[in-house]
Each structure stands twice: as structure tokens, then as C-alpha cells.
Amino acid sequence: MKVNVEIECTPEEARRFLGLPDVSKAHEVYVETVINAMKGVSSPDQLNSYIKQLAPMGEMGLKLFQQLMEHGTGAAMAGFKAGTGNKG
């Protein structure tokens, strides 16, 4: 037996229904901090330094994300070359 239930609600109503915490204030503070930090950026090196400090998990998180993107694009390109979409 398979039963499907559809519920129409706003994201705020869904958050409350599922008992998830309201993190909107923390999000606002994080975004404000990033915006204020970006105002003082005068060089790419300084921007890189700010991003490493503000990103979740710091530099390790950025490296993990970079590796994920590199592996994903590599796999996508390998699949494209092996598939019928390659005309050359």
C-alpha cells in the first residue's frame, strides 16, 4: 500500500511543524558580518583571507568544497566525452 499526503504551507509553517529552530537572526548576523568584511577588501589576497575566516570550517571547508567541485566537473566531462553528446 502506498499513501501520499500533500501539505500546503509556507517555509515558516513547515519549520515550526517539524520543530526546527528559527535561525533567521543568526543568518542575518552572518550576512551582515560578511557584507561589512567585504567593504574593506582592497585586494584579491585580502578577499581570500576574509573568505577563509568567515567560511564554515575555515580553510578546510573551502578545500573540501574545491575538491568536490573538481571531482564533479571531472566526472561530468568524462561522461560527456563517453556519451553521444560529443561531436568531436
Short mmCIF file of N, CA, C and O in Angstrom, two decimals:
data_model
loop_
_atom_site.label_atom_id
_atom_site.label_comp_id
_atom_site.label_asym_id
_atom_site.label_seq_id
_atom_site.Cartn_x
_atom_site.Cartn_y
_atom_site.Cartn_z
N MET A 1 0.84 -1.16 0.00
CA MET A 1 0.00 0.00 0.00
C MET A 1 0.89 1.24 0.00
O MET A 1 1.91 1.29 0.68
N LYS A 2 0.49 2.22 -0.76
CA LYS A 2 1.25 3.46 -0.83
C LYS A 2 0.29 4.61 -0.58
O LYS A 2 -0.77 4.69 -1.19
N VAL A 3 0.69 5.50 0.33
CA VAL A 3 -0.15 6.64 0.67
C VAL A 3 0.67 7.91 0.46
O VAL A 3 1.79 8.01 0.94
N ASN A 4 0.11 8.86 -0.26
CA ASN A 4 0.75 10.16 -0.47
C ASN A 4 -0.06 11.22 0.25
O ASN A 4 -1.28 11.27 0.13
N VAL A 5 0.63 12.07 0.98
CA VAL A 5 -0.02 13.18 1.67
C VAL A 5 0.63 14.47 1.20
O VAL A 5 1.85 14.60 1.24
N GLU A 6 -0.18 15.41 0.76
CA GLU A 6 0.34 16.70 0.32
C GLU A 6 -0.12 17.76 1.32
O GLU A 6 -1.28 17.81 1.68
N ILE A 7 0.83 18.58 1.74
CA ILE A 7 0.53 19.64 2.69
C ILE A 7 1.00 20.96 2.09
O ILE A 7 2.16 21.08 1.69
N GLU A 8 0.11 21.93 2.03
CA GLU A 8 0.48 23.24 1.54
C GLU A 8 0.75 24.13 2.74
O GLU A 8 -0.11 24.30 3.61
N CYS A 9 1.96 24.66 2.80
CA CYS A 9 2.31 25.56 3.89
C CYS A 9 3.50 26.40 3.47
O CYS A 9 4.20 26.08 2.52
N THR A 10 3.71 27.46 4.21
CA THR A 10 4.87 28.32 3.95
C THR A 10 6.11 27.67 4.56
O THR A 10 5.99 26.79 5.42
N PRO A 11 7.30 28.10 4.16
CA PRO A 11 8.51 27.57 4.78
C PRO A 11 8.52 27.78 6.31
O PRO A 11 8.97 26.91 7.05
N GLU A 12 8.01 28.92 6.76
CA GLU A 12 7.95 29.20 8.20
C GLU A 12 7.02 28.21 8.90
O GLU A 12 7.36 27.68 9.97
N GLU A 13 5.88 27.92 8.31
CA GLU A 13 4.95 26.94 8.90
C GLU A 13 5.56 25.54 8.92
O GLU A 13 5.42 24.81 9.90
N ALA A 14 6.27 25.18 7.86
CA ALA A 14 6.92 23.86 7.81
C ALA A 14 8.01 23.76 8.88
O ALA A 14 8.13 22.73 9.55
N ARG A 15 8.78 24.82 9.07
CA ARG A 15 9.82 24.83 10.10
C ARG A 15 9.23 24.61 11.47
O ARG A 15 9.70 23.78 12.25
N ARG A 16 8.15 25.32 11.77
CA ARG A 16 7.50 25.17 13.08
C ARG A 16 6.89 23.78 13.24
O ARG A 16 6.99 23.17 14.30
N PHE A 17 6.25 23.28 12.19
CA PHE A 17 5.61 21.96 12.25
C PHE A 17 6.64 20.86 12.52
O PHE A 17 6.40 19.94 13.28
N LEU A 18 7.82 20.98 11.92
CA LEU A 18 8.87 19.98 12.10
C LEU A 18 9.69 20.20 13.37
O LEU A 18 10.55 19.39 13.70
N GLY A 19 9.44 21.32 14.05
CA GLY A 19 10.15 21.59 15.30
C GLY A 19 11.57 22.07 15.10
O GLY A 19 12.40 21.95 16.00
N LEU A 20 11.87 22.63 13.94
CA LEU A 20 13.22 23.13 13.67
C LEU A 20 13.40 24.52 14.28
O LEU A 20 12.45 25.30 14.34
N PRO A 21 14.61 24.86 14.70
CA PRO A 21 14.83 26.16 15.33
C PRO A 21 14.80 27.29 14.31
O PRO A 21 15.09 27.10 13.13
N ASP A 22 14.44 28.46 14.79
CA ASP A 22 14.44 29.65 13.94
C ASP A 22 15.84 30.24 13.96
O ASP A 22 16.30 30.77 14.98
N VAL A 23 16.55 30.14 12.86
CA VAL A 23 17.93 30.63 12.78
C VAL A 23 18.03 31.92 11.96
O VAL A 23 19.12 32.31 11.56
N SER A 24 16.91 32.58 11.75
CA SER A 24 16.92 33.79 10.91
C SER A 24 17.80 34.89 11.51
O SER A 24 18.49 35.59 10.78
N LYS A 25 17.80 35.04 12.82
CA LYS A 25 18.64 36.07 13.46
C LYS A 25 20.12 35.76 13.26
O LYS A 25 20.91 36.64 12.94
N ALA A 26 20.50 34.49 13.43
CA ALA A 26 21.90 34.10 13.22
C ALA A 26 22.30 34.31 11.76
O ALA A 26 23.42 34.76 11.47
N HIS A 27 21.40 34.02 10.85
CA HIS A 27 21.67 34.22 9.42
C HIS A 27 21.88 35.70 9.12
O HIS A 27 22.81 36.06 8.39
N GLU A 28 21.04 36.55 9.70
CA GLU A 28 21.18 37.99 9.49
C GLU A 28 22.53 38.50 10.00
O GLU A 28 23.19 39.29 9.33
N VAL A 29 22.95 38.04 11.16
CA VAL A 29 24.24 38.45 11.73
C VAL A 29 25.38 37.98 10.83
O VAL A 29 26.32 38.73 10.55
N TYR A 30 25.31 36.74 10.35
CA TYR A 30 26.36 36.19 9.48
C TYR A 30 26.46 37.00 8.19
O TYR A 30 27.55 37.39 7.77
N VAL A 31 25.32 37.27 7.56
CA VAL A 31 25.31 38.02 6.30
C VAL A 31 25.84 39.44 6.53
O VAL A 31 26.63 39.96 5.74
N GLU A 32 25.42 40.07 7.63
CA GLU A 32 25.90 41.42 7.94
C GLU A 32 27.42 41.44 8.15
O GLU A 32 28.11 42.34 7.68
N THR A 33 27.94 40.43 8.82
CA THR A 33 29.38 40.32 9.04
C THR A 33 30.13 40.18 7.72
O THR A 33 31.15 40.83 7.50
N VAL A 34 29.61 39.34 6.83
CA VAL A 34 30.24 39.15 5.52
C VAL A 34 30.22 40.45 4.73
O VAL A 34 31.23 40.85 4.13
N ILE A 35 29.08 41.14 4.73
CA ILE A 35 28.97 42.40 3.99
C ILE A 35 29.94 43.43 4.53
O ILE A 35 30.64 44.11 3.76
N ASN A 36 30.01 43.56 5.84
CA ASN A 36 30.94 44.52 6.45
C ASN A 36 32.39 44.16 6.14
O ASN A 36 33.22 45.05 5.91
N ALA A 37 32.72 42.89 6.15
CA ALA A 37 34.09 42.47 5.85
C ALA A 37 34.44 42.77 4.39
O ALA A 37 35.56 43.15 4.09
N MET A 38 33.49 42.62 3.50
CA MET A 38 33.75 42.84 2.08
C MET A 38 33.94 44.32 1.75
O MET A 38 34.59 44.67 0.77
N LYS A 39 33.40 45.20 2.59
CA LYS A 39 33.55 46.64 2.35
C LYS A 39 35.00 47.08 2.42
O LYS A 39 35.41 48.01 1.75
N GLY A 40 35.81 46.42 3.25
CA GLY A 40 37.19 46.83 3.44
C GLY A 40 38.19 46.11 2.54
O GLY A 40 39.38 46.32 2.66
N VAL A 41 37.70 45.28 1.62
CA VAL A 41 38.59 44.50 0.76
C VAL A 41 39.18 45.38 -0.32
O VAL A 41 38.48 46.07 -1.03
N SER A 42 40.52 45.35 -0.43
CA SER A 42 41.17 46.17 -1.45
C SER A 42 42.05 45.34 -2.39
O SER A 42 42.58 45.87 -3.35
N SER A 43 42.18 44.01 -2.11
CA SER A 43 42.99 43.18 -2.99
C SER A 43 42.46 41.74 -2.97
O SER A 43 41.78 41.34 -2.02
N PRO A 44 42.76 40.96 -4.01
CA PRO A 44 42.31 39.55 -4.03
C PRO A 44 42.85 38.73 -2.87
O PRO A 44 42.16 37.87 -2.33
N ASP A 45 44.09 39.01 -2.43
CA ASP A 45 44.67 38.28 -1.30
C ASP A 45 43.90 38.56 -0.01
O ASP A 45 43.66 37.68 0.79
N GLN A 46 43.52 39.82 0.16
CA GLN A 46 42.75 40.19 1.35
C GLN A 46 41.37 39.53 1.31
O GLN A 46 40.88 39.05 2.32
N LEU A 47 40.75 39.48 0.15
CA LEU A 47 39.45 38.83 -0.02
C LEU A 47 39.56 37.34 0.32
O LEU A 47 38.73 36.79 1.03
N ASN A 48 40.60 36.70 -0.17
CA ASN A 48 40.83 35.28 0.10
C ASN A 48 40.98 35.04 1.60
O ASN A 48 40.44 34.07 2.15
N SER A 49 41.68 35.91 2.27
CA SER A 49 41.87 35.79 3.71
C SER A 49 40.54 35.92 4.45
O SER A 49 40.25 35.14 5.36
N TYR A 50 39.71 36.88 4.07
CA TYR A 50 38.40 37.06 4.70
C TYR A 50 37.52 35.84 4.49
O TYR A 50 36.84 35.37 5.39
N ILE A 51 37.52 35.32 3.27
CA ILE A 51 36.67 34.16 2.96
C ILE A 51 37.07 32.97 3.81
O ILE A 51 36.22 32.25 4.34
N LYS A 52 38.36 32.75 3.96
CA LYS A 52 38.83 31.62 4.77
C LYS A 52 38.39 31.76 6.22
O LYS A 52 38.08 30.78 6.89
N GLN A 53 38.37 32.99 6.73
CA GLN A 53 37.97 33.22 8.12
C GLN A 53 36.47 33.07 8.32
O GLN A 53 36.02 32.60 9.36
N LEU A 54 35.67 33.48 7.34
CA LEU A 54 34.22 33.51 7.50
C LEU A 54 33.53 32.23 7.07
O LEU A 54 32.40 31.97 7.48
N ALA A 55 34.18 31.44 6.25
CA ALA A 55 33.54 30.23 5.73
C ALA A 55 33.39 29.19 6.83
O ALA A 55 34.24 29.08 7.71
N PRO A 56 32.30 28.40 6.76
CA PRO A 56 32.16 27.31 7.73
C PRO A 56 33.34 26.36 7.61
O PRO A 56 33.77 26.02 6.52
N MET A 57 33.90 25.93 8.70
CA MET A 57 35.04 25.03 8.78
C MET A 57 36.32 25.67 8.26
O MET A 57 37.31 25.00 8.02
N GLY A 58 36.33 26.97 8.01
CA GLY A 58 37.54 27.68 7.61
C GLY A 58 38.13 27.17 6.32
O GLY A 58 37.44 26.80 5.39
N GLU A 59 39.45 27.14 6.27
CA GLU A 59 40.17 26.76 5.06
C GLU A 59 39.91 25.31 4.68
O GLU A 59 39.82 24.97 3.51
N MET A 60 39.75 24.44 5.67
CA MET A 60 39.48 23.03 5.39
C MET A 60 38.17 22.87 4.62
O MET A 60 38.08 22.10 3.67
N GLY A 61 37.16 23.63 5.00
CA GLY A 61 35.87 23.57 4.31
C GLY A 61 35.98 24.05 2.87
O GLY A 61 35.37 23.48 1.97
N LEU A 62 36.77 25.11 2.66
CA LEU A 62 36.95 25.61 1.30
C LEU A 62 37.68 24.59 0.42
O LEU A 62 37.33 24.39 -0.74
N LYS A 63 38.71 23.94 0.98
CA LYS A 63 39.44 22.93 0.22
C LYS A 63 38.55 21.74 -0.11
O LYS A 63 38.57 21.21 -1.22
N LEU A 64 37.73 21.34 0.85
CA LEU A 64 36.80 20.23 0.63
C LEU A 64 35.82 20.57 -0.48
O LEU A 64 35.56 19.77 -1.38
N PHE A 65 35.28 21.80 -0.44
CA PHE A 65 34.34 22.24 -1.47
C PHE A 65 35.02 22.29 -2.84
O PHE A 65 34.46 21.85 -3.84
N GLN A 66 36.26 22.79 -2.88
CA GLN A 66 37.00 22.86 -4.13
C GLN A 66 37.23 21.47 -4.71
O GLN A 66 37.05 21.25 -5.91
N GLN A 67 37.61 20.52 -3.85
CA GLN A 67 37.83 19.14 -4.32
C GLN A 67 36.53 18.54 -4.84
O GLN A 67 36.52 17.85 -5.86
N LEU A 68 35.44 18.79 -4.14
CA LEU A 68 34.14 18.28 -4.55
C LEU A 68 33.78 18.80 -5.94
O LEU A 68 33.34 18.05 -6.81
N MET A 69 33.99 20.09 -6.16
CA MET A 69 33.67 20.69 -7.45
C MET A 69 34.59 20.15 -8.56
O MET A 69 34.13 19.88 -9.66
N GLU A 70 35.86 19.97 -8.25
CA GLU A 70 36.79 19.44 -9.25
C GLU A 70 36.43 18.02 -9.65
O GLU A 70 36.42 17.67 -10.82
N HIS A 71 36.10 17.18 -8.66
CA HIS A 71 35.72 15.81 -8.96
C HIS A 71 34.40 15.76 -9.72
O HIS A 71 34.24 14.96 -10.66
N GLY A 72 33.47 16.62 -9.35
CA GLY A 72 32.18 16.65 -10.03
C GLY A 72 32.29 17.08 -11.47
O GLY A 72 31.71 16.46 -12.36
N THR A 73 33.07 18.12 -11.73
CA THR A 73 33.21 18.57 -13.10
C THR A 73 34.02 17.57 -13.92
O THR A 73 33.74 17.36 -15.10
N GLY A 74 35.00 16.93 -13.28
CA GLY A 74 35.78 15.90 -13.99
C GLY A 74 34.91 14.72 -14.40
O GLY A 74 34.98 14.22 -15.52
N ALA A 75 34.04 14.28 -13.48
CA ALA A 75 33.14 13.17 -13.78
C ALA A 75 32.13 13.56 -14.85
O ALA A 75 31.81 12.77 -15.74
N ALA A 76 31.64 14.78 -14.79
CA ALA A 76 30.67 15.25 -15.79
C ALA A 76 31.31 15.31 -17.17
O ALA A 76 30.70 14.90 -18.16
N MET A 77 32.55 15.80 -17.24
CA MET A 77 33.23 15.88 -18.54
C MET A 77 33.54 14.49 -19.07
O MET A 77 33.43 14.25 -20.27
N ALA A 78 33.91 13.56 -18.20
CA ALA A 78 34.19 12.19 -18.64
C ALA A 78 32.93 11.55 -19.20
O ALA A 78 32.96 10.87 -20.22
N GLY A 79 31.80 11.79 -18.54
CA GLY A 79 30.53 11.25 -19.01
C GLY A 79 30.11 11.87 -20.32
O GLY A 79 29.58 11.21 -21.21
N PHE A 80 30.37 13.16 -20.49
CA PHE A 80 30.03 13.85 -21.73
C PHE A 80 30.85 13.31 -22.89
O PHE A 80 30.34 13.06 -23.97
N LYS A 81 32.14 13.10 -22.66
CA LYS A 81 33.02 12.58 -23.72
C LYS A 81 32.65 11.16 -24.10
O LYS A 81 32.74 10.77 -25.26
N ALA A 82 32.20 10.35 -23.13
CA ALA A 82 31.86 8.96 -23.39
C ALA A 82 30.47 8.84 -24.02
O ALA A 82 30.18 7.85 -24.68
N GLY A 83 29.61 9.86 -23.81
CA GLY A 83 28.24 9.79 -24.30
C GLY A 83 28.10 10.20 -25.73
O GLY A 83 29.05 10.47 -26.45
N THR A 84 26.84 10.31 -26.17
CA THR A 84 26.55 10.68 -27.55
C THR A 84 26.57 12.18 -27.78
O THR A 84 26.47 12.64 -28.89
N GLY A 85 26.70 12.96 -26.69
CA GLY A 85 26.70 14.42 -26.83
C GLY A 85 27.99 14.95 -27.43
O GLY A 85 28.05 16.09 -27.84
N ASN A 86 29.02 14.14 -27.53
CA ASN A 86 30.31 14.57 -28.06
C ASN A 86 30.31 14.42 -29.58
O ASN A 86 30.13 13.35 -30.11
N LYS A 87 30.51 15.54 -30.27
CA LYS A 87 30.50 15.50 -31.74
C LYS A 87 31.91 15.61 -32.29
O LYS A 87 32.10 15.74 -33.48
N GLY A 88 32.92 15.59 -31.46
CA GLY A 88 34.25 15.77 -32.00
C GLY A 88 35.23 15.09 -31.22
O GLY A 88 36.01 14.48 -30.92
#
